[in-house]
C-alpha positions as a printed Julia matrix, in Angstrom:
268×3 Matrix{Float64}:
 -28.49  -11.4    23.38
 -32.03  -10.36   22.46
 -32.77   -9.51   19.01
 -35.09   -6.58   17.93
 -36.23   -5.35   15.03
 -36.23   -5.8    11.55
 -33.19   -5.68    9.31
 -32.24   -2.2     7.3
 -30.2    -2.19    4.78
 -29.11    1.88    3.75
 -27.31    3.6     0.86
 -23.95    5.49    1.25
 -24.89    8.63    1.37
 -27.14   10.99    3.58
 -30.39    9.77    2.88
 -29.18    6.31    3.72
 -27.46    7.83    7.27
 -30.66    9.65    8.15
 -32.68    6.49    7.57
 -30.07    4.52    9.56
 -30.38    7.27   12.34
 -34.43    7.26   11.95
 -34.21    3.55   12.63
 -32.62    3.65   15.95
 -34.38    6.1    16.97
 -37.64    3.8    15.91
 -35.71    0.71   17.89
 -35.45    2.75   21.11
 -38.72    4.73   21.48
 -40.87    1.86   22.71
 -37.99    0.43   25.33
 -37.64    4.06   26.63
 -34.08    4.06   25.42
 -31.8     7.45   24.86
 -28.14    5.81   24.22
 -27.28    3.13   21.52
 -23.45    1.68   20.54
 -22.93    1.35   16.3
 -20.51   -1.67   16.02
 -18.64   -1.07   12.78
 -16.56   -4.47   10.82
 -13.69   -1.96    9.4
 -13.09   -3.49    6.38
 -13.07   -1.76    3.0
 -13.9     1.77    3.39
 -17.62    2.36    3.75
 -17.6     2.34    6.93
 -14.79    5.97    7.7
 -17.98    8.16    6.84
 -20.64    6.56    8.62
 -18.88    6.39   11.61
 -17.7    10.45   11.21
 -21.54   10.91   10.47
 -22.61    9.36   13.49
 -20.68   10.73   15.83
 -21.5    14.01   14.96
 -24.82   12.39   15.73
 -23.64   11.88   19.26
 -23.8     8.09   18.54
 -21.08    5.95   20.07
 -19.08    4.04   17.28
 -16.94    0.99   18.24
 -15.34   -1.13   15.65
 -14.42   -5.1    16.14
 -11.62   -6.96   14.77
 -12.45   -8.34   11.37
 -10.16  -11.24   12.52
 -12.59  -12.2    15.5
 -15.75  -11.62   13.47
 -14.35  -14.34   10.96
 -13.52  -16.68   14.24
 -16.59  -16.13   16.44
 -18.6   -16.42   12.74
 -16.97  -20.25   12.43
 -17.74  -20.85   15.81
 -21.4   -20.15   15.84
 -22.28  -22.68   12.9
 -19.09  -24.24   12.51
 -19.02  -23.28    8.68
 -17.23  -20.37    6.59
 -20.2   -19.04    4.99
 -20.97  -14.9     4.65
 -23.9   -13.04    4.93
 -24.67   -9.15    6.02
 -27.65  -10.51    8.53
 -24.98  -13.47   10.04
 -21.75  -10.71   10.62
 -24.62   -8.76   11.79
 -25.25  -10.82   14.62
 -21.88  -11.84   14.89
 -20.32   -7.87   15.41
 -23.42   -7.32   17.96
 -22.56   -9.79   20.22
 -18.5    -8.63   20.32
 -19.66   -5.55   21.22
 -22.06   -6.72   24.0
 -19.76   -8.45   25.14
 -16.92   -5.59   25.24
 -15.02   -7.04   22.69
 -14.64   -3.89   20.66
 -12.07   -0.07   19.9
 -13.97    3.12   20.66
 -13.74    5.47   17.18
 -13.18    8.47   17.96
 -12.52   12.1    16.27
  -8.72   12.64   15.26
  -7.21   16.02   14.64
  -6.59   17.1    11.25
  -2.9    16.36   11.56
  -3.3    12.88   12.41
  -6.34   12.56    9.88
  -3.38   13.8     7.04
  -0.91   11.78    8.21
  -3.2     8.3     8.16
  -4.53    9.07    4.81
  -0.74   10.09    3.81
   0.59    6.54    5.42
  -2.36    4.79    3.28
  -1.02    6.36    0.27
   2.3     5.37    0.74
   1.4     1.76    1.12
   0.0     1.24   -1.71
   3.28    3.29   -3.4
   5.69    1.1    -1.55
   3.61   -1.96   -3.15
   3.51   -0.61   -6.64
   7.5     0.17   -6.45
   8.15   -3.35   -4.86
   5.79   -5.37   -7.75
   8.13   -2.96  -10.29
  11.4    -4.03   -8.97
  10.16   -7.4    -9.06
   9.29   -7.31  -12.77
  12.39   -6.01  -13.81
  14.42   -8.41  -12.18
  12.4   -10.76  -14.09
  13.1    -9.29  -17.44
  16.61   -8.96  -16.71
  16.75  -12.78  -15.43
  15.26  -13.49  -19.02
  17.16  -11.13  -21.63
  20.48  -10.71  -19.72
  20.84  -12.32  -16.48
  24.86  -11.5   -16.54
  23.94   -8.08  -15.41
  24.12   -9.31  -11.92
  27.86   -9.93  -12.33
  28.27   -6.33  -12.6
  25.36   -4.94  -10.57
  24.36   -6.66   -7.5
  21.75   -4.93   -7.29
  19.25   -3.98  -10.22
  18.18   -1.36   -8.98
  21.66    0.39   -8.5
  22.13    3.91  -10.5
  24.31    1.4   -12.86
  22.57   -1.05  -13.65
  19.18    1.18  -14.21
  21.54    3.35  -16.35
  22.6     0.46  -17.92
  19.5    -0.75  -18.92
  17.87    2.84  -20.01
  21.18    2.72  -22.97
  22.35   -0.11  -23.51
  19.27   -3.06  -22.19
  20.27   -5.97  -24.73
  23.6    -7.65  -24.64
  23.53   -7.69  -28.1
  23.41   -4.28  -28.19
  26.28   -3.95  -25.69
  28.48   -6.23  -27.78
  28.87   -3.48  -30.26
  30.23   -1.05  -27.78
  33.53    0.03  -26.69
  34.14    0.77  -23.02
  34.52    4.52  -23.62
  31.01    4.61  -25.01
  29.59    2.66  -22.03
  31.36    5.5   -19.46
  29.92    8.22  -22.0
  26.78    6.91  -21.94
  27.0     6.36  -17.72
  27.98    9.84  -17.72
  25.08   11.39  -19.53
  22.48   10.07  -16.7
  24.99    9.63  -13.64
  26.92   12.31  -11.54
  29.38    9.61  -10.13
  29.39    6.71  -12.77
  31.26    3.32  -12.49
  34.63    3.14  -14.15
  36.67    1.37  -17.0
  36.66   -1.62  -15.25
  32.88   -2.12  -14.51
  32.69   -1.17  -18.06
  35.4    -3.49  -19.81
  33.26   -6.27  -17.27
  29.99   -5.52  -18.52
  31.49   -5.67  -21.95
  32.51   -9.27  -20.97
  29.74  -10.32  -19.89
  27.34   -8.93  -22.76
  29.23  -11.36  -25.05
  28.32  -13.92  -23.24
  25.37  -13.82  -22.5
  23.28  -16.54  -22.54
  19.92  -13.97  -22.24
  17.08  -14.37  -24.73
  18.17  -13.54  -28.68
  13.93  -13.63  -29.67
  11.3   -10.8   -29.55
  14.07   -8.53  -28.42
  12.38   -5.62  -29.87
   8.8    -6.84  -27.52
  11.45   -7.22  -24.41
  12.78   -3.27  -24.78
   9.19   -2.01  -25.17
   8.55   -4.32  -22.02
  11.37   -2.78  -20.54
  10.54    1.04  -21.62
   7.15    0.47  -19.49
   8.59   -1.18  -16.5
  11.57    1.79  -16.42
   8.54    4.13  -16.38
   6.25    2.19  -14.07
   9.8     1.94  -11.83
  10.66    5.95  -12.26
   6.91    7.19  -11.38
   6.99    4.86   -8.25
  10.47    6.15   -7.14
   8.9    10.09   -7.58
   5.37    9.34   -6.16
   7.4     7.52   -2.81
   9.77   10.55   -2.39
   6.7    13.16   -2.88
   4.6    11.01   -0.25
   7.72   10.62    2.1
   8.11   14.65    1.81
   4.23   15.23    2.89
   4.42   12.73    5.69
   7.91   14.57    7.15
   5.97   18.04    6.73
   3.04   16.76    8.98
   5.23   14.97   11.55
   7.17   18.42   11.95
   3.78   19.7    12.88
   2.7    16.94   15.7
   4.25   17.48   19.27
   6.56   14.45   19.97
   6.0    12.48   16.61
   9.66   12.16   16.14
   9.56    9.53   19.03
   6.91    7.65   16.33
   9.47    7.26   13.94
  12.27    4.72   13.32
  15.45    4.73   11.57
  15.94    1.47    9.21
  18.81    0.0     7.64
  18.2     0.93    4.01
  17.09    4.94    5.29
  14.27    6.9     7.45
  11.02    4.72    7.78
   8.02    5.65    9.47
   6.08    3.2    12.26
   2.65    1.63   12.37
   1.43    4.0    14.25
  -0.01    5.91   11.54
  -2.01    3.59    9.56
């Protein structure tokens, strides 16, 4: 591989894209050249714009595996160290050697339904690091709870904690108020004997007694943190059904899963 040329380093934004363009153009004028290859490292973001904005250029865009730049990086010097000038290097010679994806234009379905998938990554995350916490706070103030509820996140047990999220609190109760209470958030609520359990249970707890009034504030934000996750994951779900309905085969992209409808990797 020959190297030519000077560096450039270029803002995000049009001035910077027009310099970048100005400086190929620069690179290929003296070797008589009319065709150049961009080879993007897609990691982060900064890269989805430039690559639109140059092939509307008519500049071919490839991107490499940020895997392979890492590898082929250790295996030029043998150490881990970064620099822009060294993954440089590294990402031009993948590329001359073939080692590389074309980018190319995607409708404006398939543009949706990527950004959509994104989105609902990061949703799935935030509801996943929520269930986590609160199975963390009930493992602390009143680990019983899975005596009654499997699982925490069961309309029951997130029922149960909304009313009643201290056994202390549940001590005091009768069953009847525990199915009133059930009833007032639930369609189809558990019975007397899930209640006359839970009842059980509360009395003996051996949760946390201290800072109980710190644990149900914790517990107010994780509900909340839990409920807006749940919403956001439907709404997203809803969008990314409305778009598949709209793509020509795409219901041969989907899956079914154990726990419901899922979507593949094909998206993101």
């Amino acid at each position: 591989m020959v190297l030519y040329g000077d560096p450039l380093t270029f803002k995000n934004n049009e001035e910077g894209f027009t310099s970048l363009l100005k400086w190929i153009k620069n690179l290929q004028k003296p070797k008589n050249l009319n065709q150049a290859i961009i080879g993007l490292e897609p990691t982060g973001h900064y890269w989805i714009n430039l690559s639109k904005w140059l092939l509307q250029q008519n500049i071919e865009v490839v991107t490499v595996n940020p895997h392979l730049v890492k590898r082929n990086k250790e295996n030029r010097d043998n150490t881990q160290s970064k620099s822009d000038k060294k993954d440089a290097l590294v990402i031009a010679d993948m590329v001359k050697n073939g080692y590389y994806s074309e980018v190319r234009y995607t409708s404006e379905s398939f543009e949706k339904l990527r950004v959509l998938m994104s989105n609902r990554d990061v949703v799935v995350k935030r509801l996943v690091s929520s269930v986590n916490q609160l199975n963390r706070w009930v493992d602390i103030v009143f680990p019983e709870l899975r005596q009654v509820f499997k699982n925490i996140t069961a309309k029951g047990a997130i029922a149960t904690l909304r009313l009643f999220p201290t056994p202390m609190e549940l001590a005091t109760k009768q069953p009847h108020d525990i199915i009133t209470g059930w009833k007032s958030l639930m369609k189809r609520q558990p019975g007397l004997k899930k209640a006359q359990l839970l009842l059980q249970v509360a009395k003996n707890s051996i949760g946390s007694r201290q800072a109980l009034d710190a644990y149900k504030f914790h517990l107010e934000q994780l509900l909340e943190e839990y409920d807006l996750a749940v919403i956001q994951l439907e709404r997203v779900e809803k969008q990314v059904t409305d778009v598949l309905n709209k793509i020509p085969y795409a219901k041969r992209l989907c899956y079914q899963s154990e726990e419901g409808q899922g979507y593949g990797d094909s998206f993101t």
